mmCIF file of C-alpha atoms in Angstrom:
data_model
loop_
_atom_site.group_PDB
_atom_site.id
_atom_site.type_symbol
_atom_site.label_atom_id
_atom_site.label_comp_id
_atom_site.label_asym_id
_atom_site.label_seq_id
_atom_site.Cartn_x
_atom_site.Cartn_y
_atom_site.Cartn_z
ATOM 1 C CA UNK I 1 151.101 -138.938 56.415
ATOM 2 C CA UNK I 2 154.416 -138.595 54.177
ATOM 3 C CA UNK I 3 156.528 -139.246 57.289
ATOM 4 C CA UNK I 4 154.419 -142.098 58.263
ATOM 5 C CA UNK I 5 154.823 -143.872 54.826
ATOM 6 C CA UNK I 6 158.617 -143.016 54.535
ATOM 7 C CA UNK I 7 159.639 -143.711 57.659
ATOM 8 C CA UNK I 8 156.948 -146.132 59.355
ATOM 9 C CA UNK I 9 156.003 -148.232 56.921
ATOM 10 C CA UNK I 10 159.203 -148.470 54.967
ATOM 11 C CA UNK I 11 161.552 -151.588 56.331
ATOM 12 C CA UNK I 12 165.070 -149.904 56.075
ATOM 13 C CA UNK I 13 164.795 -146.839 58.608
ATOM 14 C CA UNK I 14 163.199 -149.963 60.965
ATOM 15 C CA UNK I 15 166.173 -152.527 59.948
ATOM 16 C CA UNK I 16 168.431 -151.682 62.712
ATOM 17 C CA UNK I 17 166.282 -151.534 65.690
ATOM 18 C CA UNK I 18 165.040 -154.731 64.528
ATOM 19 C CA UNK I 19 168.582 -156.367 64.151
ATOM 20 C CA UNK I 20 169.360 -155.060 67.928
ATOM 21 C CA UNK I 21 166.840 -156.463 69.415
ATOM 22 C CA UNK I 22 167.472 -159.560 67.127
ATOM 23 C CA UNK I 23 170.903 -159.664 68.679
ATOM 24 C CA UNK I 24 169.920 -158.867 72.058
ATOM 25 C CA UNK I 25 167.179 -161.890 71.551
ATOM 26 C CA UNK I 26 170.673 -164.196 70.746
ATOM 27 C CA UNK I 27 173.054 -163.127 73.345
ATOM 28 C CA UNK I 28 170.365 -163.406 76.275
ATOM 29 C CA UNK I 29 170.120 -166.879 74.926
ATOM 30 C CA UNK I 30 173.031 -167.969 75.920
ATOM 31 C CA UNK I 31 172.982 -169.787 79.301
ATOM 32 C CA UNK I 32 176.663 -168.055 80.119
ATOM 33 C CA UNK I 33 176.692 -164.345 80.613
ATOM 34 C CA UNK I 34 179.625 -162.670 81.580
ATOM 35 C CA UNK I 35 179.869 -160.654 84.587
ATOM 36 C CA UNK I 36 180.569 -156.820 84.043
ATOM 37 C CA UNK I 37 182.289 -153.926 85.994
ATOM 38 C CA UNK I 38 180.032 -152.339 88.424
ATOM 39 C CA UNK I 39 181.467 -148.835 86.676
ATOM 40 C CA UNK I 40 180.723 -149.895 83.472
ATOM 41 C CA UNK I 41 177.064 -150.853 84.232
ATOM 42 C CA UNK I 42 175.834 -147.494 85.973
ATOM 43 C CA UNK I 43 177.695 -145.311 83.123
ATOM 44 C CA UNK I 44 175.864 -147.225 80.546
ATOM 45 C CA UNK I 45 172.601 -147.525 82.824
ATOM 46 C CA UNK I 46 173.113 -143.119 83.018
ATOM 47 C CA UNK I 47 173.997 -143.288 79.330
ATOM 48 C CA UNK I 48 170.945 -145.146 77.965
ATOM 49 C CA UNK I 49 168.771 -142.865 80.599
ATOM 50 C CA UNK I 50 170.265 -139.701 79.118
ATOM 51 C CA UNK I 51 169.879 -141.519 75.255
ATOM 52 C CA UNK I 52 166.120 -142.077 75.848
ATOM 53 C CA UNK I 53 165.961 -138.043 77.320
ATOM 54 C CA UNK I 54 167.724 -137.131 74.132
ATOM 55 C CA UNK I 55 165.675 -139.581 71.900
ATOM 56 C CA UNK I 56 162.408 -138.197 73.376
ATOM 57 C CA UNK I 57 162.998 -134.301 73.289
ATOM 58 C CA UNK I 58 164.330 -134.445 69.401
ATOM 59 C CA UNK I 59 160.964 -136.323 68.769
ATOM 60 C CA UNK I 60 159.581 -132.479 67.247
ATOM 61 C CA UNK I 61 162.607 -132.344 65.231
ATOM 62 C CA UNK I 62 162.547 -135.550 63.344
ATOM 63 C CA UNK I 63 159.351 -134.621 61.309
ATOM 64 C CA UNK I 64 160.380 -133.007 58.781
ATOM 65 C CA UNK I 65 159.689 -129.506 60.005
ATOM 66 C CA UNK I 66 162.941 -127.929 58.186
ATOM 67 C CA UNK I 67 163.801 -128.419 54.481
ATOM 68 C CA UNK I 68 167.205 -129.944 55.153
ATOM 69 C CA UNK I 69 166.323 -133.268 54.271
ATOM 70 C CA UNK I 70 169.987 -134.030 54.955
ATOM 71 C CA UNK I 71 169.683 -133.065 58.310
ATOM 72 C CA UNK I 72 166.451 -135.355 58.705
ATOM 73 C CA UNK I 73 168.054 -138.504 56.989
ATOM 74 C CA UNK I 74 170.616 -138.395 59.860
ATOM 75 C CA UNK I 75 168.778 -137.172 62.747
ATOM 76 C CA UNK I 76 166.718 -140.270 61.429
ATOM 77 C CA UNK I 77 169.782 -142.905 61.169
ATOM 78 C CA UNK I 78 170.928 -141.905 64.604
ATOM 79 C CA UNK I 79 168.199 -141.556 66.947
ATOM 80 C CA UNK I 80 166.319 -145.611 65.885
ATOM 81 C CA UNK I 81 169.811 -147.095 67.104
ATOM 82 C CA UNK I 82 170.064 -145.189 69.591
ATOM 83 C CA UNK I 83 167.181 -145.403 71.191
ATOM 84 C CA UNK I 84 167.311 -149.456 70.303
ATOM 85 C CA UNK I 85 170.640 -149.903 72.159
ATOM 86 C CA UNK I 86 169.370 -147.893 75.219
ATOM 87 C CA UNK I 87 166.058 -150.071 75.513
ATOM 88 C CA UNK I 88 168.362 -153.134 74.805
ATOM 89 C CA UNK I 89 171.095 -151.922 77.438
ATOM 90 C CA UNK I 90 168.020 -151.788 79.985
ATOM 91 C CA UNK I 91 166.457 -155.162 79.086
ATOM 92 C CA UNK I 92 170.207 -156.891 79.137
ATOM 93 C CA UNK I 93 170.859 -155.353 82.387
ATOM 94 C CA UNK I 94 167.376 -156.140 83.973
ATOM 95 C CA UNK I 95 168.089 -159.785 82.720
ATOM 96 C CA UNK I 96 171.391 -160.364 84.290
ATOM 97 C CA UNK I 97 170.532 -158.736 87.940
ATOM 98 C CA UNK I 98 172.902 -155.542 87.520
ATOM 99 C CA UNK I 99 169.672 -153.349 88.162
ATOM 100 C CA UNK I 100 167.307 -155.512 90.199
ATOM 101 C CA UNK I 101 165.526 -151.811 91.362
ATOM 102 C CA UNK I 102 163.938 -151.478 88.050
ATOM 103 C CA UNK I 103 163.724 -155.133 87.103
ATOM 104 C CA UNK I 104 161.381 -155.697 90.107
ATOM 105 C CA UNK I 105 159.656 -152.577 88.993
ATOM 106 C CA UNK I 106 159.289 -153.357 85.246
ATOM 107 C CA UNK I 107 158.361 -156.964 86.704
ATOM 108 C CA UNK I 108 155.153 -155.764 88.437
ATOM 109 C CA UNK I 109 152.023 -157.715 87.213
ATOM 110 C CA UNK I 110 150.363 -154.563 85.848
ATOM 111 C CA UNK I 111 153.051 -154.339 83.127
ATOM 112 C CA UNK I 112 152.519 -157.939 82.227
ATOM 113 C CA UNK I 113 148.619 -157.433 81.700
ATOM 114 C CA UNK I 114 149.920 -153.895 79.635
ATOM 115 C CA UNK I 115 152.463 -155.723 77.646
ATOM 116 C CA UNK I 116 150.084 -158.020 76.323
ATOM 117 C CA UNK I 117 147.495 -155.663 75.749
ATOM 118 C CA UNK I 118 150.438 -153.063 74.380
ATOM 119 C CA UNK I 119 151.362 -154.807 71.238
ATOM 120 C CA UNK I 120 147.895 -155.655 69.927
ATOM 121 C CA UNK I 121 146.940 -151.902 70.497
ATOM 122 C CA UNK I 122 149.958 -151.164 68.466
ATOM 123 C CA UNK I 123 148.211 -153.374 65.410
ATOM 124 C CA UNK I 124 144.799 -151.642 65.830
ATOM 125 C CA UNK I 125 145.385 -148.494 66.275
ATOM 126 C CA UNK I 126 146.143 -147.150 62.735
ATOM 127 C CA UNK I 127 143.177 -148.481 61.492
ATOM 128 C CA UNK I 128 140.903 -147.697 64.303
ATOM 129 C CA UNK I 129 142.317 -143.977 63.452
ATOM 130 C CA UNK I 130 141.555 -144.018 60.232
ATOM 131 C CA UNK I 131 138.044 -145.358 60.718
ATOM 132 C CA UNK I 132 136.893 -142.558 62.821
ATOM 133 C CA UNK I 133 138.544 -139.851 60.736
ATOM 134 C CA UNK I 134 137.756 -141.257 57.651
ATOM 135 C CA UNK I 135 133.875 -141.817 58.636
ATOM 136 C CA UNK I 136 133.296 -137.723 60.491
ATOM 137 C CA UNK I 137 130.768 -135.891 58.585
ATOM 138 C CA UNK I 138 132.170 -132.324 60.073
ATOM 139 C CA UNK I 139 135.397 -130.667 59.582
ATOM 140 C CA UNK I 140 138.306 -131.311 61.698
ATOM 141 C CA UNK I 141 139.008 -128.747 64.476
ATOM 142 C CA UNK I 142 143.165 -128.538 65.331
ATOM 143 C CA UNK I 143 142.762 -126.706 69.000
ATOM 144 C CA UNK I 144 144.070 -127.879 72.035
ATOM 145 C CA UNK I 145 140.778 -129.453 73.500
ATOM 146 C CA UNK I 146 139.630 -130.994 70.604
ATOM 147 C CA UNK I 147 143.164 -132.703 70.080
ATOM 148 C CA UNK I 148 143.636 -134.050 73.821
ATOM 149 C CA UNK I 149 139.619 -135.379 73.737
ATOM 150 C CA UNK I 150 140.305 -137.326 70.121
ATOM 151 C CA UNK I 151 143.391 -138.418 71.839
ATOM 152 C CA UNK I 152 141.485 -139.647 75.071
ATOM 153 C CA UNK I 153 139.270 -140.933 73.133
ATOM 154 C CA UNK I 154 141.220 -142.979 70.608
ATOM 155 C CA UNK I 155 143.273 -143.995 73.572
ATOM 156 C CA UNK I 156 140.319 -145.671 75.347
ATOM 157 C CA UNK I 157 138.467 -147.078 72.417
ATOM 158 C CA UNK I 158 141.970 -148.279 71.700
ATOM 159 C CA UNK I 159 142.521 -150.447 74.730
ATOM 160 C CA UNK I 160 138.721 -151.765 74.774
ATOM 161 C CA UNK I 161 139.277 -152.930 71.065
ATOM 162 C CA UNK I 162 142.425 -154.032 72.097
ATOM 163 C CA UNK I 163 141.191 -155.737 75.195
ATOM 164 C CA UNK I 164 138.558 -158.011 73.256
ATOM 165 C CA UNK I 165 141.056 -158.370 70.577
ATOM 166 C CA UNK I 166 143.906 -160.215 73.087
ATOM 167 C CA UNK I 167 141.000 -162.012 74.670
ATOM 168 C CA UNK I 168 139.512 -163.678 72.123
ATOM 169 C CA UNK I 169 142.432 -164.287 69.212
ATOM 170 C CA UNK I 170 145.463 -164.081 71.203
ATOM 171 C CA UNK I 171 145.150 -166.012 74.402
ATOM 172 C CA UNK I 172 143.055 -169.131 72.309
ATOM 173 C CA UNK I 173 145.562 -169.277 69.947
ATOM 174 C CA UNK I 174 148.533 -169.060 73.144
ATOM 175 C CA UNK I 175 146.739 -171.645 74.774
ATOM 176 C CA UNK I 176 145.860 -173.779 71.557
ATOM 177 C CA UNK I 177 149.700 -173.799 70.954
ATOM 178 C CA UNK I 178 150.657 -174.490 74.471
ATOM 179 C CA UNK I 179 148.573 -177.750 73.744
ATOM 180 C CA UNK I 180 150.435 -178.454 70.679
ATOM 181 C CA UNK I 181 153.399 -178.327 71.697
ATOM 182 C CA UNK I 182 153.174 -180.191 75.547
ATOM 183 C CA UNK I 183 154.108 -177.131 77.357
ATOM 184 C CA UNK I 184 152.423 -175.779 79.968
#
């Protein structure tokens, strides 16, 4: 819980993340992109892939296992960026055509029905968490099985919740600005 309220909840350690994709947001926007070197697209396409490796495996690390707290703070600093400019590297590419293997991939319609369900499961889920922890009358049991069932089954209560959620708050509200605004 201490690393969730110093490093999730707190705005700075999410500032520059936020400000890449910010920036990303801007320079997509602009109707002329420039073309880039076919060498300097697949290093940076094997750079953000190797990032994101990096990013994932130093995951244990990050949580404050060790008492170097100096260590932390810039294990911290480094890896949000990081991982930011290797998602944003991905997305820029995808957008311009320099990888249209994974853009038609990340394009299929099952990632459109799990990016809108994505982000409201992403609102829910820390209080759905807390509700069913909060409200067990036994003790918690940290084995293996136990873990990956609570898991499953915060996963799938998760996505039904979820589900409804998008369904009946996000899509009327979509279309109820769509009508608004004239655009269809």
């Amino acid at each position: 819980m201490v690393y969730f309220y110093q490093i999730n909840i707190q705005t700075l350690p999410r500032a520059a993340p936020w400000f890449m994709g910010l920036i990303l947001g801007y320079i997509l926007s602009k109707p002329q992109q420039p073309r880039l070197n076919k060498v300097l697209i697949w290093s940076l396409l094997v750079t953000s892939v190797f990032v994101l490796i990096v990013c994932i495996f130093i995951y244990e690390l990050r949580h404050f296992k060790d008492e170097n707290l100096v260590e932390n703070a810039i294990r911290i600093c480094v890896v949000h960026p990081l991982w930011s400019f290797a998602i944003c590297w991905i997305i820029y590419a995808c957008a311009n055509g320099y990888i249209p293997k994974i853009n038609r991939f990340l394009s299929l319609p099952i990632f459109e029905i799990i990016a809108k369900i994505s982000y409201s499961m992403y609102i829910i889920h820390y209080t759905q968490m807390n509700n069913s922890v909060f409200s067990m009358r036994r003790r918690i049991i940290f084995d293996s099985y136990e873990t990956a069932i609570e898991a499953c089954e915060y996963l799938i209560k998760n996505a039904l919740v979820a589900t409804i959620a998008t369904l009946a708050i996000e899509m009327p509200i979509i279309s109820i600005t769509k009508l608004l605004l004239n655009k269809y």
